[in-house]
Amino acid sequence: MMIDPEGFRRRFEETRSRIVEAAARAGRDAGEITLMAVTKTHGPEAVDAAAAADLRHIGENRVQEAAKKQSGVKAEVYWELIGPLQSNKARLAAAHFDRVQTVDRAKIVRALDRACGELGRPVLPVLVQVNVSEDPRKAGVSVRDAPALAEAVSAAEHLRLEGLMTIPALDDDAEVARRAFAGLRDLRDRLAERLGMPLPVLSMGMTGDLETAVEEGSTLLRVGTALFGERGSGFDTCVG
Ligand SMILES: *Cc1c(COP(=O)(O)O)cnc(C)c1O
């Protein structure tokens, strides 16, 4: 889908204001919250438009779609995988992404670590995806199994655990998302203590719930619709 640059600028400003206001209400510094542009289903020009607005973190949910898009992008950006990863695509993901946010099982830890070794990539930053809401339709490790997985990641030679990511269950009640975000933050605090490392990144909050996420401590908002408008129907996915 093509994006219109003027519409993008306006939506970008609106989104910035939402973040700044939510941060002010929460007594947080908006400067510590990264706005990531989710460009899935959009062409390379969406990535270049984001970069021109100084949005350097770009989220894509499909490995092959991103790999193809990257060749058409002129700007220097930081590519983040936010969609589910199959182990047979681990090598392609390690070759095309700066960070993988969707590590949710031991098999993926092994596959990514091996891929990095084969590619001669010394370090791949990752986040562990946690299904805090225990939504059967969402990917992510359970809160209970997260500590063992986080330990496996930190023991992997080429992976660097930087924090946690979650997608809350879809619900009209904002409190459902709030509980998931607060749960992710609590889990991060416990894991950081257990592993003796900071785990600074909390990837939580999208178009519909970014204020709640900011209030609960998000450091990385993954935003598509608010920046680029509705994605075409039938093509959109927020699986995982
Ligand atoms: C698509 C997607 C987003 C962005 O969703 P919007 O509601 O368009 O902001 C965020 N996170 C993940 C994992 C996604 O797949």
Short mmCIF file of C-alpha atoms and ligand atoms in Angstrom, two decimals:
data_model
loop_
_atom_site.label_atom_id
_atom_site.label_comp_id
_atom_site.label_asym_id
_atom_site.label_seq_id
_atom_site.Cartn_x
_atom_site.Cartn_y
_atom_site.Cartn_z
CA MET A 1 0.00 0.00 0.00
CA MET A 2 1.25 3.49 -0.81
CA ILE A 3 1.37 6.01 1.97
CA ASP A 4 0.68 9.70 1.59
CA PRO A 5 3.51 11.80 3.06
CA GLU A 6 1.30 14.63 4.30
CA GLY A 7 -1.05 12.24 6.07
CA PHE A 8 1.94 10.53 7.57
CA ARG A 9 3.36 13.79 8.95
CA ARG A 10 0.04 14.65 10.55
CA ARG A 11 -0.43 11.20 12.06
CA PHE A 12 3.14 11.24 13.28
CA GLU A 13 2.58 14.55 15.10
CA GLU A 14 -0.66 13.24 16.62
CA THR A 15 1.04 10.07 17.80
CA ARG A 16 3.92 12.06 19.31
CA SER A 17 1.41 14.17 21.24
CA ARG A 18 -0.36 11.08 22.56
CA ILE A 19 2.96 9.77 23.87
CA VAL A 20 4.08 13.08 25.35
CA GLU A 21 0.75 13.56 27.13
CA ALA A 22 0.65 10.02 28.48
CA ALA A 23 4.25 10.34 29.69
CA ALA A 24 3.44 13.64 31.42
CA ARG A 25 0.46 12.06 33.19
CA ALA A 26 2.63 9.16 34.30
CA GLY A 27 5.45 11.44 35.43
CA ARG A 28 7.79 9.90 32.86
CA ASP A 29 10.26 11.45 30.46
CA ALA A 30 8.90 10.92 26.92
CA GLY A 31 12.49 10.86 25.73
CA GLU A 32 12.98 7.43 27.27
CA ILE A 33 10.19 5.93 25.12
CA THR A 34 11.03 4.79 21.59
CA LEU A 35 8.31 5.01 18.97
CA MET A 36 8.83 2.15 16.56
CA ALA A 37 7.16 2.35 13.14
CA VAL A 38 5.46 -0.90 12.15
CA THR A 39 5.64 -0.94 8.35
CA LYS A 40 4.23 -4.39 7.60
CA THR A 41 2.07 -4.47 4.44
CA HIS A 42 3.48 -1.06 3.42
CA GLY A 43 6.20 -0.54 0.84
CA PRO A 44 9.77 0.66 1.28
CA GLU A 45 8.61 4.29 0.99
CA ALA A 46 6.85 3.93 4.36
CA VAL A 47 10.19 3.03 5.92
CA ASP A 48 11.89 6.00 4.27
CA ALA A 49 9.08 8.31 5.44
CA ALA A 50 9.47 7.06 9.00
CA ALA A 51 13.22 7.53 8.88
CA ALA A 52 12.78 11.07 7.56
CA ALA A 53 10.73 11.78 10.71
CA ASP A 54 13.63 10.30 12.68
CA LEU A 55 11.82 7.07 13.50
CA ARG A 56 14.75 4.70 13.13
CA HIS A 57 13.25 1.55 14.65
CA ILE A 58 11.24 -0.31 12.05
CA GLY A 59 8.99 -3.26 12.94
CA GLU A 60 8.13 -6.03 10.49
CA ASN A 61 6.23 -9.21 11.29
CA ARG A 62 7.27 -11.40 8.37
CA VAL A 63 10.85 -12.37 7.65
CA GLN A 64 10.52 -12.74 3.89
CA GLU A 65 8.45 -9.60 3.41
CA ALA A 66 11.07 -7.59 5.31
CA ALA A 67 14.02 -9.12 3.49
CA LYS A 68 12.45 -8.14 0.19
CA LYS A 69 11.52 -4.64 1.37
CA GLN A 70 14.98 -3.87 2.69
CA SER A 71 16.54 -3.76 -0.75
CA GLY A 72 14.19 -0.87 -1.65
CA VAL A 73 14.89 1.20 1.45
CA LYS A 74 17.37 4.05 1.19
CA ALA A 75 17.52 5.13 4.82
CA GLU A 76 19.72 3.60 7.48
CA VAL A 77 17.29 2.04 9.97
CA TYR A 78 17.16 -0.58 12.75
CA TRP A 79 15.05 -3.57 11.71
CA GLU A 80 13.08 -5.42 14.35
CA LEU A 81 11.22 -8.70 13.91
CA ILE A 82 7.91 -8.56 15.80
CA GLY A 83 6.10 -11.52 14.20
CA PRO A 84 6.28 -15.21 14.97
CA LEU A 85 9.46 -16.97 13.88
CA GLN A 86 9.72 -20.52 12.58
CA SER A 87 13.05 -22.21 13.21
CA ASN A 88 13.54 -22.85 9.49
CA LYS A 89 13.59 -19.06 8.96
CA ALA A 90 16.04 -18.37 11.79
CA ARG A 91 18.97 -17.95 9.44
CA LEU A 92 17.12 -15.48 7.23
CA ALA A 93 15.98 -13.58 10.33
CA ALA A 94 19.52 -13.42 11.74
CA ALA A 95 20.75 -12.12 8.39
CA HIS A 96 18.07 -9.45 7.94
CA PHE A 97 17.14 -8.14 11.38
CA ASP A 98 18.98 -6.04 13.95
CA ARG A 99 16.85 -7.44 16.76
CA VAL A 100 14.34 -10.27 17.15
CA GLN A 101 11.53 -9.51 19.62
CA THR A 102 9.69 -12.82 19.35
CA VAL A 103 11.89 -15.43 20.99
CA ASP A 104 9.35 -17.68 22.72
CA ARG A 105 10.79 -21.20 22.91
CA ALA A 106 14.08 -23.03 23.37
CA LYS A 107 14.08 -24.30 19.80
CA ILE A 108 14.19 -20.72 18.48
CA VAL A 109 17.01 -19.86 20.88
CA ARG A 110 19.08 -22.74 19.49
CA ALA A 111 18.19 -22.00 15.86
CA LEU A 112 19.06 -18.29 16.11
CA ASP A 113 22.28 -18.95 18.00
CA ARG A 114 23.36 -21.54 15.43
CA ALA A 115 22.42 -19.21 12.55
CA CYS A 116 24.54 -16.42 14.03
CA GLY A 117 27.48 -18.79 14.30
CA GLU A 118 27.09 -19.83 10.66
CA LEU A 119 26.74 -16.24 9.49
CA GLY A 120 29.69 -15.05 11.55
CA ARG A 121 27.42 -12.65 13.42
CA PRO A 122 28.90 -12.10 16.88
CA VAL A 123 25.79 -10.75 18.62
CA LEU A 124 22.08 -10.70 17.90
CA PRO A 125 20.01 -8.67 20.38
CA VAL A 126 16.72 -10.35 21.28
CA LEU A 127 13.64 -9.92 23.43
CA VAL A 128 11.65 -12.77 24.94
CA GLN A 129 7.98 -12.65 23.98
CA VAL A 130 5.71 -13.43 26.92
CA ASN A 131 2.03 -14.32 26.67
CA VAL A 132 1.14 -12.54 29.89
CA SER A 133 -2.59 -12.60 29.11
CA GLU A 134 -2.41 -16.37 28.45
CA ASP A 135 -4.41 -15.80 25.29
CA PRO A 136 -4.42 -19.12 23.39
CA ARG A 137 -4.43 -17.19 20.09
CA LYS A 138 -1.22 -15.35 20.93
CA ALA A 139 2.34 -16.59 20.78
CA GLY A 140 4.75 -16.14 23.64
CA VAL A 141 6.15 -18.14 26.51
CA SER A 142 4.06 -18.36 29.68
CA VAL A 143 5.05 -16.26 32.68
CA ARG A 144 5.87 -19.49 34.49
CA ASP A 145 8.24 -20.76 31.80
CA ALA A 146 9.81 -17.37 31.05
CA PRO A 147 12.67 -17.61 33.59
CA ALA A 148 14.05 -20.85 32.12
CA LEU A 149 13.81 -19.42 28.60
CA ALA A 150 15.49 -16.17 29.62
CA GLU A 151 18.30 -18.21 31.15
CA ALA A 152 18.69 -20.20 27.94
CA VAL A 153 18.94 -16.96 25.97
CA SER A 154 21.51 -15.45 28.26
CA ALA A 155 23.56 -18.67 28.07
CA ALA A 156 23.52 -18.63 24.25
CA GLU A 157 26.85 -17.57 22.82
CA HIS A 158 25.57 -15.12 20.19
CA LEU A 159 22.31 -13.84 21.69
CA ARG A 160 21.98 -10.82 23.94
CA LEU A 161 18.83 -10.59 26.01
CA GLU A 162 17.72 -6.95 26.17
CA GLY A 163 14.22 -7.25 27.60
CA LEU A 164 10.69 -8.53 27.10
CA MET A 165 7.82 -8.07 24.66
CA THR A 166 4.10 -8.78 24.92
CA ILE A 167 0.89 -8.53 22.91
CA PRO A 168 -2.10 -8.38 25.28
CA ALA A 169 -5.34 -10.23 24.60
CA LEU A 170 -7.63 -8.12 22.42
CA ASP A 171 -10.32 -6.67 24.67
CA ASP A 172 -12.45 -3.53 24.78
CA ASP A 173 -11.68 -3.26 28.46
CA ALA A 174 -8.42 -1.29 28.77
CA GLU A 175 -7.79 -2.94 32.14
CA VAL A 176 -7.04 -6.25 30.38
CA ALA A 177 -4.11 -4.65 28.56
CA ARG A 178 -3.06 -2.79 31.70
CA ARG A 179 -2.81 -6.02 33.68
CA ALA A 180 -0.72 -7.59 30.91
CA PHE A 181 1.64 -4.60 30.76
CA ALA A 182 2.03 -4.42 34.53
CA GLY A 183 2.61 -8.19 34.57
CA LEU A 184 5.35 -7.87 31.96
CA ARG A 185 7.06 -5.15 33.95
CA ASP A 186 6.93 -7.19 37.17
CA LEU A 187 8.33 -10.20 35.35
CA ARG A 188 11.13 -8.09 33.89
CA ASP A 189 12.04 -6.82 37.36
CA ARG A 190 12.18 -10.35 38.74
CA LEU A 191 14.19 -11.71 35.79
CA ALA A 192 16.64 -8.83 35.90
CA GLU A 193 17.33 -9.60 39.53
CA ARG A 194 17.57 -13.33 38.97
CA LEU A 195 19.93 -12.99 35.99
CA GLY A 196 21.87 -10.06 37.43
CA MET A 197 21.41 -7.97 34.29
CA PRO A 198 19.31 -4.86 33.58
CA LEU A 199 16.88 -5.99 30.78
CA PRO A 200 16.03 -2.37 29.94
CA VAL A 201 13.58 -2.93 27.07
CA LEU A 202 9.84 -3.36 27.61
CA SER A 203 8.23 -3.65 24.17
CA MET A 204 4.54 -3.10 24.81
CA GLY A 205 1.81 -0.87 23.45
CA MET A 206 0.34 -0.48 19.97
CA THR A 207 -2.04 2.00 18.32
CA GLY A 208 -5.02 1.15 20.53
CA ASP A 209 -3.32 0.96 23.90
CA LEU A 210 -0.18 3.05 23.79
CA GLU A 211 -1.25 5.40 26.61
CA THR A 212 -1.84 2.47 28.95
CA ALA A 213 1.52 1.00 27.96
CA VAL A 214 3.32 4.28 28.65
CA GLU A 215 1.64 4.48 32.04
CA GLU A 216 2.82 0.95 32.85
CA GLY A 217 6.44 1.56 31.88
CA SER A 218 6.79 0.76 28.18
CA THR A 219 10.11 1.77 26.65
CA LEU A 220 9.23 0.71 23.10
CA LEU A 221 5.87 1.29 21.41
CA ARG A 222 5.12 -0.73 18.26
CA VAL A 223 2.83 1.47 16.20
CA GLY A 224 1.47 0.90 12.71
CA THR A 225 -2.09 2.15 12.19
CA ALA A 226 -1.69 5.43 14.08
CA LEU A 227 1.23 6.35 11.80
CA PHE A 228 0.25 4.95 8.42
CA GLY A 229 -3.54 4.56 8.60
CA GLU A 230 -5.54 1.35 8.35
CA ARG A 231 -3.83 -1.54 6.65
CA GLY A 232 -5.66 -3.14 3.73
CA SER A 233 -8.14 -5.76 4.87
CA GLY A 234 -7.43 -9.41 4.25
CA PHE A 235 -3.72 -8.72 4.32
CA ASP A 236 -3.36 -7.46 7.83
CA THR A 237 -2.11 -9.68 10.57
CA CYS A 238 -1.25 -9.21 14.13
CA VAL A 239 -0.77 -12.89 14.70
CA GLY A 240 1.65 -13.98 17.35
C1 LIG B 1 0.93 -5.07 13.52
C2 LIG B 1 1.58 -5.12 14.84
C3 LIG B 1 1.70 -3.97 15.63
C4 LIG B 1 1.11 -2.62 15.23
O1 LIG B 1 -0.25 -2.63 15.41
P1 LIG B 1 -1.12 -1.27 15.21
O2 LIG B 1 -2.36 -1.57 15.95
O3 LIG B 1 -1.31 -1.10 13.75
O4 LIG B 1 -0.35 -0.17 15.80
C5 LIG B 1 2.36 -4.06 16.84
N1 LIG B 1 2.89 -5.23 17.25
C6 LIG B 1 2.80 -6.37 16.53
C7 LIG B 1 3.39 -7.61 17.06
C8 LIG B 1 2.15 -6.35 15.30
O5 LIG B 1 2.06 -7.48 14.59
#
